[in-house]
mmCIF file of C-alpha atoms and ligand atoms in Angstrom:
data_model
loop_
_atom_site.group_PDB
_atom_site.id
_atom_site.type_symbol
_atom_site.label_atom_id
_atom_site.label_comp_id
_atom_site.label_asym_id
_atom_site.label_seq_id
_atom_site.Cartn_x
_atom_site.Cartn_y
_atom_site.Cartn_z
ATOM 1 C CA MET A 4 -21.763 3.273 -89.813
ATOM 2 C CA THR A 5 -20.122 -0.001 -90.704
ATOM 3 C CA ILE A 6 -22.422 -2.672 -92.137
ATOM 4 C CA ASN A 7 -22.414 -4.489 -88.798
ATOM 5 C CA ALA A 8 -23.327 -1.364 -86.834
ATOM 6 C CA SER A 9 -26.250 -0.794 -89.166
ATOM 7 C CA PHE A 10 -27.315 -4.426 -88.722
ATOM 8 C CA TYR A 11 -27.469 -4.097 -84.915
ATOM 9 C CA ALA A 12 -29.221 -0.719 -85.188
ATOM 10 C CA HIS A 13 -31.786 -2.394 -87.433
ATOM 11 C CA LEU A 14 -32.421 -5.104 -84.815
ATOM 12 C CA ASN A 15 -32.875 -2.476 -82.108
ATOM 13 C CA ASN A 16 -35.417 -0.696 -84.310
ATOM 14 C CA GLU A 17 -37.302 -3.951 -84.797
ATOM 15 C CA LEU A 18 -37.328 -4.559 -81.040
ATOM 16 C CA ASP A 19 -38.574 -1.012 -80.423
ATOM 17 C CA SER A 20 -41.414 -1.490 -82.862
ATOM 18 C CA ILE A 21 -42.407 -4.787 -81.197
ATOM 19 C CA ARG A 22 -42.481 -2.945 -77.851
ATOM 20 C CA ALA A 23 -44.385 0.012 -79.321
ATOM 21 C CA ALA A 24 -47.029 -2.347 -80.736
ATOM 22 C CA GLY A 25 -47.492 -3.905 -77.276
ATOM 23 C CA LEU A 26 -46.413 -7.299 -78.624
ATOM 24 C CA TYR A 27 -43.217 -7.744 -76.642
ATOM 25 C CA LYS A 28 -43.092 -11.122 -74.906
ATOM 26 C CA PHE A 29 -41.678 -11.462 -71.409
ATOM 27 C CA GLU A 30 -40.753 -14.723 -69.753
ATOM 28 C CA ARG A 31 -42.248 -15.295 -66.356
ATOM 29 C CA ILE A 32 -39.793 -16.910 -63.956
ATOM 30 C CA ILE A 33 -41.003 -19.869 -61.898
ATOM 31 C CA ALA A 34 -39.089 -21.193 -58.893
ATOM 32 C CA THR A 35 -40.885 -24.515 -58.361
ATOM 33 C CA PRO A 36 -41.732 -27.689 -60.284
ATOM 34 C CA GLN A 37 -44.888 -27.560 -62.424
ATOM 35 C CA GLY A 38 -48.138 -28.192 -60.546
ATOM 36 C CA ALA A 39 -51.407 -26.722 -59.279
ATOM 37 C CA HIS A 40 -49.388 -24.508 -56.916
ATOM 38 C CA ILE A 41 -46.336 -22.758 -58.318
ATOM 39 C CA ARG A 42 -44.185 -19.898 -57.029
ATOM 40 C CA ILE A 43 -43.422 -17.076 -59.426
ATOM 41 C CA CYS A 44 -40.591 -14.557 -59.177
ATOM 42 C CA LYS A 45 -41.859 -11.015 -59.566
ATOM 43 C CA PRO A 46 -39.928 -8.190 -61.253
ATOM 44 C CA ASP A 47 -39.491 -6.468 -57.859
ATOM 45 C CA GLY A 48 -37.506 -9.467 -56.584
ATOM 46 C CA THR A 49 -40.243 -10.901 -54.373
ATOM 47 C CA GLN A 50 -41.965 -14.244 -54.942
ATOM 48 C CA GLN A 51 -45.659 -15.091 -55.028
ATOM 49 C CA ASP A 52 -47.505 -18.392 -54.614
ATOM 50 C CA VAL A 53 -50.191 -18.775 -57.259
ATOM 51 C CA LEU A 54 -52.541 -21.407 -58.638
ATOM 52 C CA ASN A 55 -51.487 -22.273 -62.166
ATOM 53 C CA PHE A 56 -54.143 -22.390 -64.869
ATOM 54 C CA CYS A 57 -51.993 -21.878 -67.955
ATOM 55 C CA ALA A 58 -49.802 -24.986 -68.307
ATOM 56 C CA ASN A 59 -50.298 -27.779 -70.854
ATOM 57 C CA ASN A 60 -49.925 -30.111 -67.859
ATOM 58 C CA TYR A 61 -53.333 -31.620 -68.652
ATOM 59 C CA LEU A 62 -52.845 -34.855 -66.719
ATOM 60 C CA GLY A 63 -50.604 -33.482 -63.975
ATOM 61 C CA LEU A 64 -47.756 -35.750 -65.067
ATOM 62 C CA SER A 65 -45.061 -33.051 -65.274
ATOM 63 C CA SER A 66 -44.138 -33.661 -61.638
ATOM 64 C CA HIS A 67 -45.846 -37.013 -61.017
ATOM 65 C CA PRO A 68 -43.768 -39.119 -58.572
ATOM 66 C CA GLN A 69 -43.822 -42.261 -60.759
ATOM 67 C CA VAL A 70 -42.771 -40.276 -63.814
ATOM 68 C CA VAL A 71 -39.964 -38.486 -61.967
ATOM 69 C CA GLU A 72 -38.785 -41.817 -60.501
ATOM 70 C CA ALA A 73 -38.772 -43.454 -63.961
ATOM 71 C CA ALA A 74 -36.645 -40.578 -65.257
ATOM 72 C CA HIS A 75 -34.181 -41.125 -62.377
ATOM 73 C CA GLU A 76 -34.115 -44.853 -63.074
ATOM 74 C CA ALA A 77 -33.374 -44.356 -66.804
ATOM 75 C CA LEU A 78 -30.671 -41.855 -65.903
ATOM 76 C CA ARG A 79 -29.044 -44.525 -63.708
ATOM 77 C CA THR A 80 -29.421 -47.409 -66.192
ATOM 78 C CA HIS A 81 -28.987 -45.596 -69.540
ATOM 79 C CA GLY A 82 -26.973 -42.490 -68.758
ATOM 80 C CA TYR A 83 -27.531 -38.793 -69.264
ATOM 81 C CA GLY A 84 -27.207 -38.540 -73.039
ATOM 82 C CA LEU A 85 -26.062 -40.381 -76.145
ATOM 83 C CA SER A 86 -24.071 -37.749 -78.003
ATOM 84 C CA SER A 87 -25.359 -39.106 -81.285
ATOM 85 C CA VAL A 88 -28.155 -39.028 -83.805
ATOM 86 C CA ARG A 89 -30.316 -42.143 -83.864
ATOM 87 C CA PHE A 90 -28.659 -43.990 -86.754
ATOM 88 C CA ILE A 91 -25.048 -43.722 -85.604
ATOM 89 C CA CYS A 92 -25.080 -44.712 -81.923
ATOM 90 C CA GLY A 93 -28.136 -42.942 -80.505
ATOM 91 C CA THR A 94 -30.704 -45.737 -80.383
ATOM 92 C CA GLN A 95 -31.144 -47.610 -77.107
ATOM 93 C CA ASP A 96 -33.546 -50.420 -76.257
ATOM 94 C CA LEU A 97 -35.620 -47.757 -74.463
ATOM 95 C CA HIS A 98 -36.164 -45.781 -77.681
ATOM 96 C CA LYS A 99 -37.388 -48.857 -79.572
ATOM 97 C CA THR A 100 -39.669 -49.823 -76.670
ATOM 98 C CA LEU A 101 -41.175 -46.323 -76.521
ATOM 99 C CA GLU A 102 -41.790 -46.302 -80.289
ATOM 100 C CA ALA A 103 -43.592 -49.651 -80.034
ATOM 101 C CA ARG A 104 -45.596 -48.546 -77.019
ATOM 102 C CA LEU A 105 -46.677 -45.280 -78.698
ATOM 103 C CA SER A 106 -47.788 -47.252 -81.775
ATOM 104 C CA ARG A 107 -49.918 -49.524 -79.603
ATOM 105 C CA PHE A 108 -51.355 -46.552 -77.703
ATOM 106 C CA LEU A 109 -52.209 -44.635 -80.878
ATOM 107 C CA GLY A 110 -53.459 -47.613 -82.896
ATOM 108 C CA THR A 111 -50.820 -47.362 -85.620
ATOM 109 C CA GLU A 112 -48.153 -49.700 -87.040
ATOM 110 C CA ASP A 113 -44.967 -47.824 -86.212
ATOM 111 C CA THR A 114 -43.629 -44.628 -84.623
ATOM 112 C CA ILE A 115 -40.530 -42.466 -85.031
ATOM 113 C CA LEU A 116 -39.322 -40.202 -82.211
ATOM 114 C CA TYR A 117 -38.090 -36.633 -82.695
ATOM 115 C CA ALA A 118 -36.531 -34.077 -80.363
ATOM 116 C CA ALA A 119 -39.798 -32.114 -80.506
ATOM 117 C CA ALA A 120 -43.194 -32.167 -82.212
ATOM 118 C CA PHE A 121 -42.023 -29.051 -84.031
ATOM 119 C CA ASP A 122 -39.417 -31.306 -85.661
ATOM 120 C CA ALA A 123 -41.902 -34.116 -86.293
ATOM 121 C CA ASN A 124 -44.072 -31.698 -88.292
ATOM 122 C CA GLY A 125 -41.073 -29.927 -89.795
ATOM 123 C CA GLY A 126 -39.713 -33.201 -91.165
ATOM 124 C CA LEU A 127 -42.974 -34.846 -92.182
ATOM 125 C CA PHE A 128 -44.119 -33.432 -95.502
ATOM 126 C CA GLU A 129 -40.959 -33.060 -97.554
ATOM 127 C CA PRO A 130 -39.995 -36.777 -97.541
ATOM 128 C CA LEU A 131 -43.541 -37.995 -98.273
ATOM 129 C CA LEU A 132 -44.867 -35.582 -100.906
ATOM 130 C CA GLY A 133 -43.473 -34.378 -104.236
ATOM 131 C CA GLU A 134 -44.608 -31.754 -106.715
ATOM 132 C CA GLN A 135 -47.153 -34.121 -108.273
ATOM 133 C CA ASP A 136 -48.896 -34.311 -104.883
ATOM 134 C CA ALA A 137 -51.101 -31.938 -102.875
ATOM 135 C CA VAL A 138 -51.305 -31.032 -99.216
ATOM 136 C CA ILE A 139 -54.493 -29.468 -97.872
ATOM 137 C CA SER A 140 -54.173 -27.580 -94.597
ATOM 138 C CA ASP A 141 -56.554 -25.911 -92.126
ATOM 139 C CA ALA A 142 -56.027 -22.116 -92.120
ATOM 140 C CA LEU A 143 -55.342 -22.134 -88.365
ATOM 141 C CA ASN A 144 -52.906 -25.053 -88.275
ATOM 142 C CA HIS A 145 -49.932 -24.809 -85.901
ATOM 143 C CA ALA A 146 -46.817 -22.908 -86.981
ATOM 144 C CA SER A 147 -44.789 -26.145 -87.175
ATOM 145 C CA ILE A 148 -47.243 -27.624 -89.697
ATOM 146 C CA ILE A 149 -47.106 -24.440 -91.754
ATOM 147 C CA ASP A 150 -43.304 -24.525 -91.746
ATOM 148 C CA GLY A 151 -43.212 -28.246 -92.572
ATOM 149 C CA ILE A 152 -45.539 -27.697 -95.529
ATOM 150 C CA ARG A 153 -43.407 -24.769 -96.739
ATOM 151 C CA LEU A 154 -40.445 -27.126 -96.956
ATOM 152 C CA CYS A 155 -42.182 -29.592 -99.286
ATOM 153 C CA LYS A 156 -42.751 -29.293 -103.012
ATOM 154 C CA ALA A 157 -46.385 -30.424 -103.046
ATOM 155 C CA GLN A 158 -49.176 -28.191 -104.349
ATOM 156 C CA LYS A 159 -50.578 -26.265 -101.383
ATOM 157 C CA TYR A 160 -54.253 -25.776 -100.627
ATOM 158 C CA ARG A 161 -55.731 -24.111 -97.567
ATOM 159 C CA TYR A 162 -59.330 -24.311 -96.302
ATOM 160 C CA ALA A 163 -61.108 -21.895 -93.972
ATOM 161 C CA HIS A 164 -60.684 -23.018 -90.372
ATOM 162 C CA ASN A 165 -62.770 -26.086 -89.526
ATOM 163 C CA ASP A 166 -64.959 -25.446 -92.621
ATOM 164 C CA MET A 167 -65.834 -28.819 -94.137
ATOM 165 C CA ALA A 168 -67.471 -27.362 -97.251
ATOM 166 C CA ASP A 169 -64.296 -25.424 -97.961
ATOM 167 C CA LEU A 170 -62.200 -28.551 -97.353
ATOM 168 C CA GLU A 171 -64.322 -30.332 -99.961
ATOM 169 C CA ARG A 172 -63.732 -27.452 -102.378
ATOM 170 C CA CYS A 173 -59.960 -27.978 -101.945
ATOM 171 C CA LEU A 174 -60.287 -31.738 -102.439
ATOM 172 C CA LYS A 175 -62.287 -31.177 -105.649
ATOM 173 C CA GLU A 176 -59.800 -28.624 -106.964
ATOM 174 C CA ALA A 177 -56.821 -30.843 -106.218
ATOM 175 C CA ARG A 178 -58.449 -33.821 -107.934
ATOM 176 C CA ALA A 179 -59.442 -31.631 -110.901
ATOM 177 C CA ALA A 180 -55.813 -30.467 -111.135
ATOM 178 C CA GLY A 181 -54.811 -34.101 -111.577
ATOM 179 C CA VAL A 182 -52.521 -34.440 -108.570
ATOM 180 C CA ARG A 183 -51.181 -37.877 -107.615
ATOM 181 C CA HIS A 184 -51.597 -38.162 -103.827
ATOM 182 C CA ILE A 185 -53.479 -35.837 -101.478
ATOM 183 C CA LEU A 186 -52.736 -35.396 -97.767
ATOM 184 C CA VAL A 187 -55.216 -33.449 -95.634
ATOM 185 C CA PHE A 188 -53.609 -32.265 -92.398
ATOM 186 C CA THR A 189 -55.135 -30.647 -89.305
ATOM 187 C CA ASP A 190 -54.544 -29.964 -85.646
ATOM 188 C CA GLY A 191 -56.656 -32.526 -83.742
ATOM 189 C CA VAL A 192 -57.388 -29.776 -81.223
ATOM 190 C CA PHE A 193 -56.746 -26.076 -81.915
ATOM 191 C CA SER A 194 -55.101 -24.423 -78.953
ATOM 192 C CA MET A 195 -56.645 -20.928 -79.035
ATOM 193 C CA ASP A 196 -60.305 -22.022 -78.954
ATOM 194 C CA GLY A 197 -60.090 -25.654 -77.845
ATOM 195 C CA THR A 198 -61.896 -26.491 -81.101
ATOM 196 C CA VAL A 199 -61.898 -30.213 -81.858
ATOM 197 C CA ALA A 200 -61.395 -31.068 -85.538
ATOM 198 C CA GLN A 201 -64.327 -32.891 -87.177
ATOM 199 C CA LEU A 202 -62.292 -35.987 -87.930
ATOM 200 C CA ASP A 203 -65.303 -38.195 -88.629
ATOM 201 C CA THR A 204 -66.492 -35.861 -91.392
ATOM 202 C CA MET A 205 -62.915 -35.364 -92.573
ATOM 203 C CA ARG A 206 -62.324 -39.115 -92.815
ATOM 204 C CA ALA A 207 -65.480 -39.516 -94.900
ATOM 205 C CA LEU A 208 -64.459 -36.649 -97.207
ATOM 206 C CA CYS A 209 -60.924 -38.016 -97.556
ATOM 207 C CA ASP A 210 -62.328 -41.431 -98.449
ATOM 208 C CA ARG A 211 -64.606 -39.870 -101.073
ATOM 209 C CA TYR A 212 -61.678 -38.083 -102.760
ATOM 210 C CA ASP A 213 -59.113 -40.810 -102.083
ATOM 211 C CA ALA A 214 -57.012 -38.625 -99.788
ATOM 212 C CA LEU A 215 -54.848 -39.389 -96.767
ATOM 213 C CA LEU A 216 -55.679 -37.808 -93.391
ATOM 214 C CA GLY A 217 -53.055 -36.623 -90.906
ATOM 215 C CA ILE A 218 -53.504 -35.041 -87.478
ATOM 216 C CA ASP A 219 -51.317 -33.188 -84.978
ATOM 217 C CA GLU A 220 -52.334 -34.452 -81.546
ATOM 218 C CA CYS A 221 -50.263 -32.153 -79.326
ATOM 219 C CA HIS A 222 -53.306 -30.889 -77.388
ATOM 220 C CA ALA A 223 -55.081 -34.260 -77.389
ATOM 221 C CA SER A 224 -52.794 -37.286 -76.856
ATOM 222 C CA GLY A 225 -53.328 -38.766 -73.411
ATOM 223 C CA PHE A 226 -56.776 -37.393 -72.607
ATOM 224 C CA MET A 227 -59.146 -36.872 -75.557
ATOM 225 C CA GLY A 228 -61.491 -39.854 -76.024
ATOM 226 C CA LYS A 229 -62.744 -42.302 -73.410
ATOM 227 C CA THR A 230 -59.334 -43.958 -72.953
ATOM 228 C CA GLY A 231 -57.255 -40.868 -73.767
ATOM 229 C CA ARG A 232 -55.961 -42.097 -77.125
ATOM 230 C CA GLY A 233 -56.710 -38.755 -78.724
ATOM 231 C CA THR A 234 -59.000 -36.863 -81.062
ATOM 232 C CA HIS A 235 -59.369 -39.880 -83.342
ATOM 233 C CA GLU A 236 -60.852 -41.832 -80.428
ATOM 234 C CA PHE A 237 -63.004 -38.838 -79.419
ATOM 235 C CA ARG A 238 -64.435 -38.592 -82.948
ATOM 236 C CA GLY A 239 -64.870 -42.350 -83.434
ATOM 237 C CA VAL A 240 -62.124 -42.794 -86.045
ATOM 238 C CA TYR A 241 -59.444 -44.447 -83.889
ATOM 239 C CA GLY A 242 -57.215 -46.565 -86.149
ATOM 240 C CA LYS A 243 -58.583 -44.803 -89.247
ATOM 241 C CA VAL A 244 -56.238 -41.807 -89.421
ATOM 242 C CA ASP A 245 -53.211 -42.236 -91.686
ATOM 243 C CA ILE A 246 -50.648 -40.095 -89.848
ATOM 244 C CA VAL A 247 -50.537 -38.929 -86.223
ATOM 245 C CA THR A 248 -47.937 -36.466 -84.946
ATOM 246 C CA GLY A 249 -47.680 -35.434 -81.310
ATOM 247 C CA THR A 250 -45.590 -34.225 -78.415
ATOM 248 C CA LEU A 251 -44.220 -35.688 -75.195
ATOM 249 C CA GLY A 252 -44.029 -32.093 -73.953
ATOM 250 C CA LYS A 253 -47.658 -31.516 -72.971
ATOM 251 C CA ALA A 254 -50.036 -34.068 -71.406
ATOM 252 C CA LEU A 255 -47.605 -36.988 -71.873
ATOM 253 C CA GLY A 256 -45.149 -35.805 -69.212
ATOM 254 C CA GLY A 257 -44.337 -32.264 -70.283
ATOM 255 C CA ALA A 258 -40.558 -32.536 -70.744
ATOM 256 C CA SER A 259 -39.872 -32.564 -74.484
ATOM 257 C CA GLY A 260 -39.837 -34.852 -77.472
ATOM 258 C CA GLY A 261 -42.206 -35.564 -80.331
ATOM 259 C CA PHE A 262 -43.243 -38.343 -82.653
ATOM 260 C CA THR A 263 -44.845 -39.332 -85.927
ATOM 261 C CA SER A 264 -46.951 -42.489 -85.897
ATOM 262 C CA ALA A 265 -48.299 -44.112 -89.050
ATOM 263 C CA ARG A 266 -48.177 -47.126 -91.383
ATOM 264 C CA ARG A 267 -44.887 -49.040 -91.330
ATOM 265 C CA GLU A 268 -43.673 -47.753 -94.705
ATOM 266 C CA VAL A 269 -44.350 -44.111 -93.808
ATOM 267 C CA VAL A 270 -42.188 -44.372 -90.697
ATOM 268 C CA GLU A 271 -39.568 -46.389 -92.564
ATOM 269 C CA LEU A 272 -39.207 -43.675 -95.205
ATOM 270 C CA LEU A 273 -39.074 -40.944 -92.538
ATOM 271 C CA ARG A 274 -36.149 -42.799 -90.918
ATOM 272 C CA GLN A 275 -34.373 -42.602 -94.279
ATOM 273 C CA ARG A 276 -35.203 -39.047 -95.327
ATOM 274 C CA SER A 277 -36.647 -36.883 -92.532
ATOM 275 C CA ARG A 278 -34.062 -34.194 -91.891
ATOM 276 C CA PRO A 279 -34.793 -33.265 -88.245
ATOM 277 C CA TYR A 280 -34.488 -37.006 -87.449
ATOM 278 C CA LEU A 281 -31.319 -37.564 -89.466
ATOM 279 C CA PHE A 282 -29.471 -34.438 -88.423
ATOM 280 C CA SER A 283 -30.462 -33.837 -84.791
ATOM 281 C CA ASN A 284 -29.662 -35.583 -81.545
ATOM 282 C CA THR A 285 -31.648 -38.482 -80.113
ATOM 283 C CA VAL A 286 -34.175 -37.966 -77.293
ATOM 284 C CA ALA A 287 -32.476 -38.182 -73.852
ATOM 285 C CA PRO A 288 -32.835 -41.557 -72.057
ATOM 286 C CA SER A 289 -34.417 -40.013 -68.959
ATOM 287 C CA ILE A 290 -37.226 -38.564 -71.071
ATOM 288 C CA VAL A 291 -37.732 -41.853 -72.891
ATOM 289 C CA GLY A 292 -37.825 -43.834 -69.634
ATOM 290 C CA ALA A 293 -40.259 -41.369 -68.068
ATOM 291 C CA SER A 294 -42.480 -41.485 -71.168
ATOM 292 C CA LEU A 295 -42.742 -45.264 -70.773
ATOM 293 C CA ALA A 296 -43.947 -44.728 -67.202
ATOM 294 C CA VAL A 297 -46.502 -42.222 -68.540
ATOM 295 C CA LEU A 298 -47.886 -44.836 -70.938
ATOM 296 C CA ASP A 299 -47.985 -47.428 -68.124
ATOM 297 C CA LEU A 300 -50.064 -45.007 -66.064
ATOM 298 C CA LEU A 301 -52.437 -44.129 -68.909
ATOM 299 C CA GLU A 302 -52.933 -47.712 -70.134
ATOM 300 C CA GLY A 303 -53.422 -48.898 -66.547
ATOM 301 C CA SER A 304 -56.183 -46.470 -65.638
ATOM 302 C CA THR A 305 -58.316 -43.681 -67.066
ATOM 303 C CA ALA A 306 -58.496 -41.969 -63.656
ATOM 304 C CA LEU A 307 -56.416 -38.939 -64.667
ATOM 305 C CA ARG A 308 -58.208 -38.177 -67.921
ATOM 306 C CA ASP A 309 -61.534 -38.813 -66.154
ATOM 307 C CA LYS A 310 -60.625 -36.273 -63.472
ATOM 308 C CA LEU A 311 -59.587 -33.784 -66.159
ATOM 309 C CA GLU A 312 -62.934 -34.332 -67.893
ATOM 310 C CA ASP A 313 -64.814 -33.763 -64.592
ATOM 311 C CA ASN A 314 -62.785 -30.632 -63.849
ATOM 312 C CA THR A 315 -63.454 -29.313 -67.343
ATOM 313 C CA ARG A 316 -67.187 -29.938 -67.105
ATOM 314 C CA TYR A 317 -67.383 -28.342 -63.643
ATOM 315 C CA PHE A 318 -65.341 -25.258 -64.554
ATOM 316 C CA ARG A 319 -67.141 -24.632 -67.854
ATOM 317 C CA GLN A 320 -70.492 -24.776 -66.065
ATOM 318 C CA ALA A 321 -69.414 -22.686 -63.027
ATOM 319 C CA ILE A 322 -67.716 -19.906 -64.995
ATOM 320 C CA THR A 323 -70.758 -19.645 -67.288
ATOM 321 C CA ALA A 324 -73.054 -19.467 -64.247
ATOM 322 C CA ALA A 325 -70.823 -16.647 -62.944
ATOM 323 C CA GLY A 326 -71.842 -14.630 -66.009
ATOM 324 C CA PHE A 327 -68.865 -15.049 -68.362
ATOM 325 C CA ASP A 328 -69.063 -15.985 -72.051
ATOM 326 C CA ILE A 329 -66.892 -18.949 -72.955
ATOM 327 C CA LYS A 330 -66.247 -20.704 -76.230
ATOM 328 C CA PRO A 331 -68.513 -23.720 -75.824
ATOM 329 C CA GLY A 332 -67.035 -27.186 -76.199
ATOM 330 C CA ASP A 333 -65.558 -30.169 -74.405
ATOM 331 C CA HIS A 334 -61.855 -29.424 -74.276
ATOM 332 C CA ALA A 335 -59.731 -28.620 -71.211
ATOM 333 C CA ILE A 336 -58.799 -25.335 -72.882
ATOM 334 C CA VAL A 337 -61.516 -22.926 -71.737
ATOM 335 C CA PRO A 338 -61.403 -19.540 -73.516
ATOM 336 C CA ILE A 339 -63.148 -16.902 -71.395
ATOM 337 C CA MET A 340 -64.177 -14.228 -73.871
ATOM 338 C CA VAL A 341 -63.456 -10.638 -72.892
ATOM 339 C CA TYR A 342 -63.470 -9.335 -76.524
ATOM 340 C CA ASP A 343 -61.574 -6.102 -75.680
ATOM 341 C CA ALA A 344 -57.760 -6.423 -75.574
ATOM 342 C CA VAL A 345 -57.182 -3.845 -72.808
ATOM 343 C CA ALA A 346 -59.886 -5.407 -70.629
ATOM 344 C CA ALA A 347 -58.328 -8.857 -71.152
ATOM 345 C CA GLN A 348 -54.936 -7.575 -70.011
ATOM 346 C CA LYS A 349 -56.489 -5.887 -66.959
ATOM 347 C CA LEU A 350 -58.404 -9.023 -66.059
ATOM 348 C CA ALA A 351 -55.300 -11.243 -66.283
ATOM 349 C CA ALA A 352 -53.300 -8.768 -64.148
ATOM 350 C CA ARG A 353 -56.032 -8.585 -61.498
ATOM 351 C CA MET A 354 -56.334 -12.393 -61.460
ATOM 352 C CA LEU A 355 -52.630 -12.652 -60.713
ATOM 353 C CA GLU A 356 -53.029 -10.247 -57.772
ATOM 354 C CA LEU A 357 -55.770 -12.584 -56.562
ATOM 355 C CA GLY A 358 -53.379 -15.539 -56.812
ATOM 356 C CA ILE A 359 -54.590 -17.114 -60.078
ATOM 357 C CA TYR A 360 -52.140 -17.326 -62.957
ATOM 358 C CA VAL A 361 -53.940 -17.130 -66.303
ATOM 359 C CA VAL A 362 -52.890 -15.506 -69.567
ATOM 360 C CA GLY A 363 -54.696 -13.067 -71.830
ATOM 361 C CA PHE A 364 -54.573 -13.478 -75.608
ATOM 362 C CA PHE A 365 -55.336 -10.662 -78.013
ATOM 363 C CA PHE A 366 -54.594 -9.540 -81.572
ATOM 364 C CA PRO A 367 -52.539 -10.717 -83.469
ATOM 365 C CA VAL A 368 -52.605 -14.077 -81.663
ATOM 366 C CA VAL A 369 -56.410 -14.123 -81.991
ATOM 367 C CA PRO A 370 -58.607 -11.981 -84.320
ATOM 368 C CA LYS A 371 -59.345 -8.341 -83.392
ATOM 369 C CA GLY A 372 -62.291 -8.045 -80.977
ATOM 370 C CA GLN A 373 -61.788 -11.661 -79.829
ATOM 371 C CA ALA A 374 -59.505 -11.045 -76.836
ATOM 372 C CA ARG A 375 -59.804 -13.676 -74.183
ATOM 373 C CA ILE A 376 -58.337 -15.317 -71.125
ATOM 374 C CA ARG A 377 -57.294 -18.876 -71.908
ATOM 375 C CA VAL A 378 -57.799 -21.085 -68.867
ATOM 376 C CA GLN A 379 -56.367 -24.595 -68.969
ATOM 377 C CA MET A 380 -57.687 -27.361 -66.772
ATOM 378 C CA SER A 381 -55.479 -30.059 -65.281
ATOM 379 C CA ALA A 382 -55.964 -33.291 -63.378
ATOM 380 C CA VAL A 383 -53.775 -31.744 -60.646
ATOM 381 C CA HIS A 384 -56.551 -29.256 -59.882
ATOM 382 C CA ASP A 385 -58.898 -30.201 -57.060
ATOM 383 C CA ARG A 386 -62.420 -28.859 -56.737
ATOM 384 C CA ALA A 387 -61.211 -26.265 -54.194
ATOM 385 C CA HIS A 388 -58.715 -24.875 -56.747
ATOM 386 C CA LEU A 389 -61.469 -24.529 -59.334
ATOM 387 C CA GLU A 390 -63.779 -22.835 -56.830
ATOM 388 C CA GLN A 391 -61.005 -20.422 -55.921
ATOM 389 C CA ALA A 392 -60.483 -19.578 -59.605
ATOM 390 C CA VAL A 393 -64.203 -19.035 -60.240
ATOM 391 C CA ALA A 394 -64.449 -16.809 -57.120
ATOM 392 C CA ALA A 395 -61.454 -14.742 -58.277
ATOM 393 C CA PHE A 396 -62.879 -14.395 -61.808
ATOM 394 C CA THR A 397 -66.197 -13.317 -60.307
ATOM 395 C CA GLN A 398 -64.534 -10.696 -58.104
ATOM 396 C CA ALA A 399 -62.202 -9.366 -60.828
ATOM 397 C CA GLY A 400 -64.918 -9.487 -63.507
ATOM 398 C CA THR A 401 -67.306 -7.534 -61.270
ATOM 399 C CA GLU A 402 -64.652 -4.946 -60.368
ATOM 400 C CA LEU A 403 -63.866 -4.421 -64.052
ATOM 401 C CA GLY A 404 -67.537 -4.296 -65.047
ATOM 402 C CA LEU A 405 -67.257 -7.372 -67.267
ATOM 403 C CA ILE A 406 -70.066 -9.281 -65.550
ATOM 404 C CA GLY A 407 -73.108 -8.478 -63.413
ATOM 405 C CA GLY A 408 -74.349 -5.453 -65.352
ATOM 406 C CA LYS A 409 -72.911 -2.125 -64.159
ATOM 407 C CA ALA A 410 -70.270 -2.690 -61.508
HETATM 408 C C1 PLP B 510 -47.090 -27.442 -78.826
HETATM 409 C C2 PLP B 510 -47.406 -27.818 -80.213
HETATM 410 C C3 PLP B 510 -46.389 -28.232 -81.098
HETATM 411 C C4 PLP B 510 -44.944 -28.222 -80.715
HETATM 412 O O1 PLP B 510 -44.673 -29.237 -79.789
HETATM 413 P P1 PLP B 510 -43.169 -29.341 -79.212
HETATM 414 O O2 PLP B 510 -43.016 -30.798 -78.865
HETATM 415 O O3 PLP B 510 -43.110 -28.443 -78.030
HETATM 416 O O4 PLP B 510 -42.251 -28.919 -80.297
HETATM 417 C C5 PLP B 510 -46.769 -28.652 -82.359
HETATM 418 N N1 PLP B 510 -48.062 -28.642 -82.763
HETATM 419 C C6 PLP B 510 -49.054 -28.226 -81.933
HETATM 420 C C7 PLP B 510 -50.466 -28.245 -82.407
HETATM 421 C C8 PLP B 510 -48.764 -27.797 -80.637
HETATM 422 O O5 PLP B 510 -49.736 -27.380 -79.846
#
């Protein structure tokens, strides 16, 4: 075999072993805009209408008429694309307005846009921290945070997930090691369990050890807290977090784009040194214009996040009453615990037959014996949709012997 033939054979072996381990990921094809009702294309060529409970469309803005219209308007006034990075000829008035509006929304001084939150996190740590510094990270932080930290030269510490005593151990060790600056970084909300980081406790600990606190708000911006500002508002530390990263690709419209929001000098240095910002194209005008409409909607009224909160409360209570175990909490991510991986797959498949699209998660995405169905609430769901989902879970769970004693 030539070297190249052996390379491709190696890739095919890797793919076979992914399939053999049951870890192969398929894309499900959808033929409609995002919403409560979507139409999926099935492998046999037919289509099926289903209720969607697995999008990050928390506020229902992905297809909101005002958001879509604002995208059209920006397309007309500012064109399709800029064919440039920000600092050459890729910055329009819209980009500066969105950065200012995000800063106001998040309670920070300044904001820098990225093509994705993955890039915001990927380009965050390396410009800000050197080898004299330390970064302390939650063990379950998002892949983009892990990658961003890998790229920086700071000393790396990791604490057990959401474990404040272990975080304090890291802070003590870093201080004892004589590091210069310490940055503690966490997901505001963790997407597998819907766990909300204890930012109030974390802020107090960071103050005690003179550390900075940074949060990734991808599963929080727009709806956590009474006015939807995020986990910092939810935990009573709005305006007291040093760095906030987030996405425009989930609750805030669902297209794409990310940001880092912080003190003026943090953002200023990122504009000088952050590689995904310097060496990647600017965010498209239609997305920027639509994001401004999203912020208008959210600053004008809390109706959408209030409806999401009501839906979450109702569904958590109703699915528990139906006999399922859920991870308790307040977040719109509702993990229905099945524990067994095969049972979780069967339950998700049966739910789809019953017209409810939900996804099962099992090892290695979650720990062994912790398989679950992750249900995500949205403000586009009406009470009837939630009732339909609970009825389908009850039927499928009974058929599979997961609830109601022996089926
Ligand atoms: C989704 C997500 C990201 C990535 O966001 P993109 O804008 O899609 O790149 C980063 N961090 C967390 C915690 C996320 O949930």
